[in-house]
Tab-separated table of C-alpha atoms and ligand atoms in Angstrom:
chain	number	residue	atom	x	y	z
W	1	UNK	CA	9.152	-21.038	-104.069
W	2	UNK	CA	5.736	-23.482	-105.693
W	3	UNK	CA	4.026	-25.986	-104.254
W	4	UNK	CA	3.828	-29.796	-106.010
W	5	UNK	CA	0.317	-30.081	-106.757
W	6	UNK	CA	1.055	-33.004	-109.165
W	7	UNK	CA	1.193	-36.348	-106.978
W	8	UNK	CA	-2.722	-34.861	-106.057
W	9	UNK	CA	-3.933	-34.510	-109.878
W	10	UNK	CA	-2.049	-37.339	-110.584
W	11	UNK	CA	-3.512	-38.936	-107.824
W	12	UNK	CA	-7.101	-37.652	-108.868
W	13	UNK	CA	-5.561	-38.397	-112.635
W	14	UNK	CA	-4.788	-42.429	-111.872
W	15	UNK	CA	-7.641	-43.020	-110.656
W	16	UNK	CA	-9.398	-42.867	-114.027
W	17	UNK	CA	-9.716	-43.995	-117.257
W	18	UNK	CA	-6.456	-43.403	-119.469
W	19	UNK	CA	-7.657	-41.868	-122.126
W	20	UNK	CA	-10.505	-39.662	-119.920
W	21	UNK	CA	-7.676	-38.936	-117.644
W	22	UNK	CA	-5.559	-37.732	-121.188
W	23	UNK	CA	-8.285	-35.441	-121.495
W	24	UNK	CA	-8.738	-33.931	-117.752
W	25	UNK	CA	-4.718	-33.431	-117.385
W	26	UNK	CA	-5.048	-31.161	-120.563
W	27	UNK	CA	-8.166	-29.103	-120.050
W	28	UNK	CA	-6.564	-28.203	-116.366
W	29	UNK	CA	-3.412	-27.016	-117.512
W	30	UNK	CA	-4.672	-25.297	-120.151
W	31	UNK	CA	-7.000	-24.241	-117.512
W	32	UNK	CA	-4.646	-22.784	-115.116
W	33	UNK	CA	-2.923	-21.218	-118.310
W	34	UNK	CA	-5.987	-19.035	-118.974
W	35	UNK	CA	-5.468	-18.183	-115.743
W	36	UNK	CA	-2.616	-16.886	-115.205
W	37	UNK	CA	-1.680	-19.484	-112.728
W	38	UNK	CA	1.703	-21.609	-114.262
W	39	UNK	CA	3.611	-19.166	-112.880
W	40	UNK	CA	2.708	-19.206	-109.099
W	41	UNK	CA	3.038	-23.433	-109.690
W	42	UNK	CA	5.112	-24.128	-111.769
W	43	UNK	CA	7.713	-21.634	-110.676
W	44	UNK	CA	9.586	-19.912	-113.814
W	45	UNK	CA	10.063	-22.260	-117.080
W	46	UNK	CA	14.119	-22.740	-116.543
W	47	UNK	CA	16.388	-20.061	-119.013
W	48	UNK	CA	19.565	-22.273	-120.466
W	49	UNK	CA	19.103	-21.723	-124.227
W	50	UNK	CA	20.312	-23.480	-126.621
W	51	UNK	CA	20.800	-22.859	-130.809
W	52	UNK	CA	20.428	-25.823	-132.729
W	53	UNK	CA	18.838	-26.594	-137.077
W	54	UNK	CA	19.263	-22.597	-136.694
W	55	UNK	CA	16.600	-21.579	-134.145
W	56	UNK	CA	17.367	-20.940	-130.458
W	57	UNK	CA	15.544	-22.581	-127.600
W	58	UNK	CA	14.489	-21.214	-124.283
W	59	UNK	CA	16.060	-24.824	-123.325
W	60	UNK	CA	17.006	-27.625	-124.080
W	61	UNK	CA	13.896	-29.627	-122.705
W	62	UNK	CA	10.708	-30.440	-125.332
W	63	UNK	CA	7.836	-32.392	-125.201
W	64	UNK	CA	6.673	-34.989	-128.060
W	65	UNK	CA	4.996	-35.957	-130.033
W	66	UNK	CA	1.444	-36.859	-129.882
W	67	UNK	CA	0.242	-35.528	-125.865
W	68	UNK	CA	-0.738	-32.906	-127.569
W	69	UNK	CA	-2.045	-33.605	-131.821
W	70	UNK	CA	-4.706	-30.795	-132.669
W	71	UNK	CA	-2.749	-28.252	-131.267
W	72	UNK	CA	-5.787	-27.963	-128.014
W	73	UNK	CA	-3.312	-27.128	-125.083
W	74	UNK	CA	0.330	-26.840	-125.935
W	75	UNK	CA	1.213	-22.535	-124.418
W	76	UNK	CA	-0.945	-24.147	-121.607
W	77	UNK	CA	1.972	-27.575	-121.162
W	78	UNK	CA	4.649	-24.848	-122.699
W	79	UNK	CA	3.788	-23.481	-119.663
W	80	UNK	CA	4.099	-26.215	-117.390
W	81	UNK	CA	8.599	-25.724	-118.059
W	82	UNK	CA	9.206	-27.025	-121.576
W	83	UNK	CA	11.948	-25.157	-123.902
W	84	UNK	CA	9.676	-25.992	-127.377
W	85	UNK	CA	6.569	-28.046	-127.786
W	86	UNK	CA	5.764	-30.539	-130.729
W	87	UNK	CA	2.794	-31.213	-131.859
W	88	UNK	CA	0.478	-33.436	-133.515
W	89	UNK	CA	0.873	-36.032	-135.547
W	90	UNK	CA	-1.531	-34.614	-137.418
W	91	UNK	CA	-2.562	-35.485	-140.730
W	92	UNK	CA	-3.847	-34.738	-144.117
W	93	UNK	CA	-7.841	-35.417	-143.277
W	94	UNK	CA	-9.099	-36.383	-139.890
W	95	UNK	CA	-9.670	-40.141	-138.372
W	96	UNK	CA	-10.635	-41.097	-135.632
W	97	UNK	CA	-7.298	-43.625	-134.746
W	98	UNK	CA	-7.814	-47.056	-133.911
W	99	UNK	CA	-11.011	-48.042	-132.094
W	100	UNK	CA	-10.872	-47.685	-127.988
W	101	UNK	CA	-9.731	-48.425	-125.002
W	102	UNK	CA	-6.206	-48.579	-127.193
W	103	UNK	CA	-4.001	-46.166	-124.526
W	104	UNK	CA	-2.766	-48.477	-121.113
W	105	UNK	CA	-0.588	-47.282	-118.680
W	106	UNK	CA	2.203	-49.518	-117.451
W	107	UNK	CA	3.023	-47.661	-113.722
W	108	UNK	CA	4.826	-49.943	-112.209
W	109	UNK	CA	7.649	-49.410	-114.745
W	110	UNK	CA	6.143	-46.140	-114.752
W	111	UNK	CA	5.773	-47.334	-119.025
W	112	UNK	CA	2.188	-46.256	-121.252
W	113	UNK	CA	1.465	-49.403	-124.123
W	114	UNK	CA	-0.285	-47.363	-127.262
W	115	UNK	CA	-2.161	-48.122	-130.157
W	116	UNK	CA	-3.839	-44.028	-131.167
W	117	UNK	CA	-2.955	-44.982	-134.966
W	118	UNK	CA	-3.012	-41.392	-135.673
W	119	UNK	CA	-6.232	-39.868	-134.151
W	120	UNK	CA	-6.818	-36.314	-135.148
W	121	UNK	CA	-8.950	-33.474	-136.070
W	122	UNK	CA	-7.198	-33.406	-139.254
W	123	UNK	CA	-4.330	-30.710	-140.271
W	124	UNK	CA	-7.032	-27.568	-141.613
W	125	UNK	CA	-8.345	-27.285	-137.469
W	126	UNK	CA	-4.228	-28.184	-136.147
W	127	UNK	CA	-3.257	-24.189	-137.994
W	128	UNK	CA	-6.309	-22.700	-137.257
W	129	UNK	CA	-5.530	-23.540	-133.305
W	130	UNK	CA	-2.166	-22.858	-134.124
W	131	UNK	CA	-2.767	-18.839	-135.950
W	132	UNK	CA	-5.306	-18.260	-133.163
W	133	UNK	CA	-3.178	-19.427	-129.964
W	134	UNK	CA	-0.714	-16.275	-128.271
W	135	UNK	CA	2.087	-18.452	-128.364
W	136	UNK	CA	6.738	-17.462	-128.202
W	137	UNK	CA	7.728	-19.784	-127.850
W	138	UNK	CA	9.313	-22.806	-129.820
W	139	UNK	CA	6.616	-24.103	-132.168
W	140	UNK	CA	6.668	-27.958	-133.653
W	141	UNK	CA	4.187	-29.539	-136.119
W	142	UNK	CA	5.026	-33.462	-135.713
W	143	UNK	CA	3.066	-34.617	-139.455
W	144	UNK	CA	2.559	-37.806	-140.845
W	145	UNK	CA	0.230	-40.184	-143.690
W	146	UNK	CA	-3.540	-40.580	-143.280
W	147	UNK	CA	-4.191	-44.677	-142.523
W	148	UNK	CA	-5.717	-45.045	-145.295
W	149	UNK	CA	-3.133	-43.425	-148.033
W	150	UNK	CA	-1.425	-46.628	-149.557
W	151	UNK	CA	2.256	-46.283	-148.209
W	152	UNK	CA	3.263	-45.430	-152.752
W	153	UNK	CA	1.255	-42.438	-151.858
W	154	UNK	CA	3.196	-41.352	-148.803
W	155	UNK	CA	4.219	-38.903	-150.001
W	156	UNK	CA	1.824	-36.937	-151.265
W	157	UNK	CA	-0.082	-36.504	-148.043
W	158	UNK	CA	4.071	-36.273	-146.307
W	159	UNK	CA	3.706	-32.617	-148.997
W	160	UNK	CA	-0.213	-31.384	-147.507
W	161	UNK	CA	1.595	-31.260	-143.725
W	162	UNK	CA	4.147	-29.869	-144.642
W	163	UNK	CA	2.992	-26.793	-146.780
W	164	UNK	CA	-0.362	-26.664	-145.035
W	165	UNK	CA	2.587	-26.033	-141.500
W	166	UNK	CA	5.369	-24.893	-143.085
W	167	UNK	CA	4.465	-21.214	-142.309
W	168	UNK	CA	3.604	-21.443	-138.653
W	169	UNK	CA	6.388	-24.298	-137.861
W	170	UNK	CA	9.633	-23.383	-136.038
W	171	UNK	CA	10.154	-27.107	-137.311
W	172	UNK	CA	8.465	-29.851	-139.242
W	173	UNK	CA	8.756	-33.448	-137.584
W	174	UNK	CA	7.944	-35.980	-139.747
W	175	UNK	CA	6.340	-39.845	-138.524
W	176	UNK	CA	8.243	-42.054	-139.986
W	177	UNK	CA	7.877	-44.530	-136.656
W	178	UNK	CA	4.771	-44.921	-135.317
W	179	UNK	CA	4.267	-48.464	-135.276
W	180	UNK	CA	0.680	-47.861	-135.353
W	181	UNK	CA	0.342	-47.107	-138.929
W	182	UNK	CA	1.005	-50.279	-141.279
W	183	UNK	CA	3.521	-49.773	-143.213
W	184	UNK	CA	4.567	-46.264	-141.573
W	185	UNK	CA	7.880	-47.525	-140.814
W	186	UNK	CA	8.899	-48.978	-143.828
W	187	UNK	CA	9.170	-45.531	-145.372
W	188	UNK	CA	12.623	-46.228	-142.850
W	189	UNK	CA	14.393	-47.699	-145.579
W	190	UNK	CA	16.200	-48.091	-149.171
W	191	UNK	CA	14.604	-45.973	-151.750
W	192	UNK	CA	10.812	-45.276	-150.352
W	193	UNK	CA	12.824	-43.226	-147.924
W	194	UNK	CA	15.454	-41.711	-150.646
W	195	UNK	CA	12.085	-40.881	-152.453
W	196	UNK	CA	10.626	-39.329	-149.687
W	197	UNK	CA	13.031	-37.545	-148.516
W	198	UNK	CA	14.247	-35.826	-150.993
W	199	UNK	CA	10.410	-35.149	-152.512
W	200	UNK	CA	10.661	-32.991	-148.845
W	201	UNK	CA	13.852	-31.213	-149.430
W	202	UNK	CA	12.317	-30.240	-152.751
W	203	UNK	CA	9.114	-28.031	-151.407
W	204	UNK	CA	10.937	-27.270	-148.732
W	205	UNK	CA	13.748	-25.382	-150.910
W	206	UNK	CA	10.111	-23.751	-152.283
W	207	UNK	CA	8.163	-23.460	-149.508
W	208	UNK	CA	11.470	-21.265	-148.100
W	209	UNK	CA	11.768	-19.298	-151.396
W	210	UNK	CA	8.323	-18.061	-151.389
W	211	UNK	CA	7.170	-17.891	-147.323
W	212	UNK	CA	10.724	-16.103	-146.698
W	213	UNK	CA	11.546	-18.677	-144.544
W	214	UNK	CA	14.138	-21.559	-143.818
W	215	UNK	CA	11.746	-24.223	-141.362
W	216	UNK	CA	13.992	-26.943	-140.270
W	217	UNK	CA	12.987	-30.244	-141.507
W	218	UNK	CA	13.624	-32.792	-138.222
W	219	UNK	CA	13.472	-36.843	-139.290
W	220	UNK	CA	11.778	-39.256	-136.347
W	221	UNK	CA	12.388	-43.335	-136.748
W	222	UNK	CA	12.271	-45.474	-134.361
W	223	UNK	CA	14.368	-48.044	-131.882
W	224	UNK	CA	13.831	-50.837	-133.835
W	225	UNK	CA	16.417	-52.175	-136.071
W	226	UNK	CA	19.603	-53.022	-136.146
W	227	UNK	CA	22.987	-50.680	-136.197
W	228	UNK	CA	23.675	-51.190	-140.088
W	229	UNK	CA	20.082	-50.531	-140.746
W	230	UNK	CA	20.829	-47.336	-138.003
W	231	UNK	CA	23.911	-45.754	-140.381
W	232	UNK	CA	22.805	-46.190	-142.911
W	233	UNK	CA	19.124	-43.866	-142.226
W	234	UNK	CA	22.340	-41.205	-140.992
W	235	UNK	CA	24.373	-41.744	-144.592
W	236	UNK	CA	20.718	-41.223	-145.724
W	237	UNK	CA	20.214	-38.275	-143.708
W	238	UNK	CA	23.332	-35.813	-144.784
W	239	UNK	CA	22.996	-37.207	-147.768
W	240	UNK	CA	19.846	-35.452	-148.463
W	241	UNK	CA	20.638	-32.110	-145.116
W	242	UNK	CA	17.723	-32.826	-143.786
W	243	UNK	CA	17.870	-30.579	-140.111
W	244	UNK	CA	17.869	-33.748	-137.232
W	245	UNK	CA	16.659	-36.638	-136.120
W	246	UNK	CA	14.442	-37.548	-133.887
W	247	UNK	CA	15.332	-40.714	-132.143
W	248	UNK	CA	12.931	-42.953	-131.007
W	249	UNK	CA	9.688	-43.266	-131.071
W	250	UNK	CA	7.829	-46.363	-129.114
W	251	UNK	CA	9.035	-49.601	-129.443
W	252	UNK	CA	7.060	-53.145	-130.460
W	253	UNK	CA	10.022	-54.978	-128.108
W	254	UNK	CA	8.312	-55.589	-124.618
W	255	UNK	CA	11.484	-55.832	-122.280
W	256	UNK	CA	11.109	-55.262	-119.520
W	257	UNK	CA	7.160	-55.330	-118.298
W	258	UNK	CA	7.290	-58.934	-118.951
W	259	UNK	CA	4.484	-60.569	-116.925
W	260	UNK	CA	2.935	-57.003	-115.873
W	261	UNK	CA	-0.971	-56.563	-117.107
W	262	UNK	CA	-1.659	-54.461	-119.824
W	263	UNK	CA	1.813	-55.861	-121.369
W	264	UNK	CA	0.784	-57.524	-124.158
W	265	UNK	CA	-1.086	-55.141	-125.790
W	266	UNK	CA	-0.544	-54.083	-129.245
W	267	UNK	CA	1.002	-50.910	-130.304
W	268	UNK	CA	4.510	-49.228	-129.396
W	269	UNK	CA	5.546	-49.303	-125.886
W	270	UNK	CA	7.563	-45.721	-123.954
W	271	UNK	CA	8.724	-44.862	-120.888
W	272	UNK	CA	11.445	-46.489	-118.490
W	273	UNK	CA	11.752	-49.409	-120.524
W	274	UNK	CA	12.499	-47.423	-123.084
W	275	UNK	CA	15.722	-46.046	-122.301
W	276	UNK	CA	17.988	-48.650	-122.579
W	277	UNK	CA	17.295	-48.788	-126.522
W	278	UNK	CA	17.248	-44.907	-127.204
W	279	UNK	CA	20.193	-44.256	-125.245
W	280	UNK	CA	21.707	-46.873	-127.524
W	281	UNK	CA	20.317	-45.955	-130.130
W	282	UNK	CA	21.276	-42.129	-129.837
W	283	UNK	CA	25.055	-43.198	-128.974
W	284	UNK	CA	25.103	-44.751	-132.124
W	285	UNK	CA	23.962	-42.023	-134.550
W	286	UNK	CA	25.795	-39.925	-132.662
W	287	UNK	CA	29.221	-41.558	-133.335
W	288	UNK	CA	28.082	-41.911	-136.616
W	289	UNK	CA	26.917	-38.660	-138.204
W	290	UNK	CA	30.178	-36.712	-136.408
W	291	UNK	CA	27.883	-33.175	-135.332
W	292	UNK	CA	27.064	-32.985	-139.557
W	293	UNK	CA	23.667	-33.361	-138.112
W	294	UNK	CA	21.492	-32.415	-134.340
W	295	UNK	CA	19.649	-35.721	-132.832
W	296	UNK	CA	16.439	-34.364	-130.962
W	297	UNK	CA	16.751	-37.517	-128.185
W	298	UNK	CA	13.627	-38.900	-126.817
W	299	UNK	CA	12.772	-42.369	-124.812
W	300	UNK	CA	12.417	-42.623	-121.093
W	301	UNK	CA	13.050	-39.630	-119.603
W	302	UNK	CA	11.973	-39.783	-115.555
W	303	UNK	CA	14.617	-37.840	-114.254
W	304	UNK	CA	16.936	-35.440	-115.037
W	305	UNK	CA	19.569	-37.287	-114.714
W	306	UNK	CA	17.888	-39.678	-117.649
W	307	UNK	CA	17.891	-36.706	-119.441
W	308	UNK	CA	22.027	-35.554	-118.582
W	309	UNK	CA	22.611	-39.094	-120.005
W	310	UNK	CA	20.534	-38.615	-123.301
W	311	UNK	CA	23.556	-35.320	-123.917
W	312	UNK	CA	25.614	-37.402	-122.511
W	313	UNK	CA	24.568	-39.702	-125.174
W	314	UNK	CA	25.533	-37.215	-128.086
W	315	UNK	CA	21.805	-35.229	-128.292
W	316	UNK	CA	21.176	-31.469	-128.467
W	317	UNK	CA	18.065	-32.025	-127.160
W	318	UNK	CA	15.944	-34.096	-125.253
W	319	UNK	CA	11.699	-34.777	-125.677
W	320	UNK	CA	9.418	-35.992	-122.386
W	321	UNK	CA	5.516	-37.783	-122.775
W	322	UNK	CA	5.563	-41.197	-120.739
W	323	UNK	CA	8.366	-39.206	-117.955
W	324	UNK	CA	5.523	-36.444	-118.358
W	325	UNK	CA	2.541	-38.086	-117.432
W	326	UNK	CA	4.370	-40.178	-114.466
W	327	UNK	CA	6.327	-37.504	-112.785
W	328	UNK	CA	4.411	-33.936	-113.946
W	329	UNK	CA	5.551	-30.454	-114.636
W	330	UNK	CA	8.854	-30.643	-111.684
W	331	UNK	CA	10.346	-33.433	-113.985
W	332	UNK	CA	10.421	-31.004	-116.904
W	333	UNK	CA	12.303	-27.642	-114.522
W	334	UNK	CA	14.059	-31.226	-112.489
W	335	UNK	CA	16.433	-31.408	-116.525
W	336	UNK	CA	15.960	-28.270	-117.684
W	337	UNK	CA	18.075	-27.288	-114.345
W	338	UNK	CA	20.114	-29.814	-115.173
W	339	UNK	CA	20.996	-29.509	-118.801
W	340	UNK	CA	21.263	-25.993	-117.652
W	341	UNK	CA	24.989	-26.639	-116.207
W	342	UNK	CA	25.676	-28.806	-118.553
W	343	UNK	CA	25.122	-27.330	-121.825
W	344	UNK	CA	26.398	-23.729	-119.952
W	345	UNK	CA	30.521	-25.793	-118.809
W	346	UNK	CA	30.255	-27.307	-122.116
W	347	UNK	CA	30.081	-23.699	-123.910
F	401	LIG	C1	-0.279	-42.359	-125.678
F	401	LIG	C2	1.292	-41.501	-126.785
F	401	LIG	C3	0.690	-40.877	-128.105
F	401	LIG	C4	1.944	-41.141	-128.651
F	401	LIG	N1	1.347	-40.437	-130.075
F	401	LIG	C5	2.609	-39.527	-130.769
F	401	LIG	C6	2.386	-39.547	-132.006
F	401	LIG	O1	1.033	-38.888	-132.893
F	401	LIG	N2	3.618	-38.138	-133.136
F	401	LIG	C7	4.760	-39.259	-132.312
F	401	LIG	O2	5.783	-38.947	-133.449
F	401	LIG	N3	5.445	-39.749	-131.276
F	401	LIG	C8	4.321	-40.249	-130.740
F	401	LIG	N4	3.790	-40.682	-128.956
F	401	LIG	C9	5.257	-41.097	-128.406
F	401	LIG	C10	6.903	-39.425	-127.802
F	401	LIG	O3	6.751	-38.687	-128.664
F	401	LIG	C11	7.533	-40.522	-128.430
F	401	LIG	O4	8.414	-40.817	-129.141
F	401	LIG	C12	7.639	-41.489	-126.880
F	401	LIG	O5	6.973	-41.445	-126.224
F	401	LIG	C13	8.931	-41.471	-126.352
F	401	LIG	O6	9.035	-40.785	-125.335
F	401	LIG	P1	8.691	-41.024	-123.550
F	401	LIG	O7	9.050	-42.640	-123.605
F	401	LIG	O8	9.796	-40.359	-122.672
F	401	LIG	O9	7.434	-41.569	-123.675
F	401	LIG	C14	3.369	-41.056	-128.153
F	401	LIG	C15	4.052	-41.968	-127.069
F	401	LIG	C16	2.485	-42.612	-126.816
F	401	LIG	C17	2.936	-42.644	-124.640
């Protein structure tokens, strides 16, 4: 039996400016983990194993990228019951990101708008953290490009990231869908996409040889494109033998938050208002891919039923960010329990 302490923690955290709350919340989780309190507070993680991308996941509910950009907190985060955690986005060189404020809560919609802009301490710092962290779970590392690297040279940044994180990751996510790095989303289309994917696959083959281990590559996409573009993207992933697609990143749309405080802040919108669009993207991809590669679904999961919908839309795994901020660790356990009944009946 566990007591849900999150409503209390949230009542304190939500009184603070969003980015300060972010750091305090993560520090509290880390402290709980260091003191071996996590199992007492959060209960035992749900055991509902699934195999995706050749990896055995203890349960299909993951932490989405961007909450732990530098890998400072992921062991403590994982202890909330996640079946996997994705750290990053990390860039080759450290960069400060956009000026603050750059993170906004829209509590009336269980939503967040952010324009962080890949604030991170650089890939070498992240790797040092991973080397020093005792962790048995599944770890994804999400890579991006520095804001001042011209988009024409983006491939070079992704190759640096891939080379450095490869020996430390269970899977690597290529983020070409953040709305807060100018030009980044252009990499999702046409020749730029094909060149990037080809270069990454060549490097992955080399690295698999060098390290004697194949580390799968996932590509994370935006929700803001039409069905034709989505299917073209899916075809490119199949042709290039990409190992998984993560759908989706935040949206530029403001549907569902019109007129609310902060709704007109620049950046990507996440949380509940994103859910329907993200579900739709997952179903278009899944129908088109027919299992050729797995879909990892993110966007607006705020209840166990929302997570179930993602699986019904065709996803193999799910990821949560905003829902975790609004509902806390209980949401992770609820989702994992709900999905465990489905995946066991489906198997
Ligand atoms: C504050 C914030 C920062 C984020 N940073 C990243 C990031 O660095 N890299 C990335 O791939 N996605 C990032 N995301 C997107 C999330 O990983 C996720 O794809 C998106 O928020 C949709 O899921 P959600 O509705 O559960 O939040 C970020 C989201 C938020 C709210």
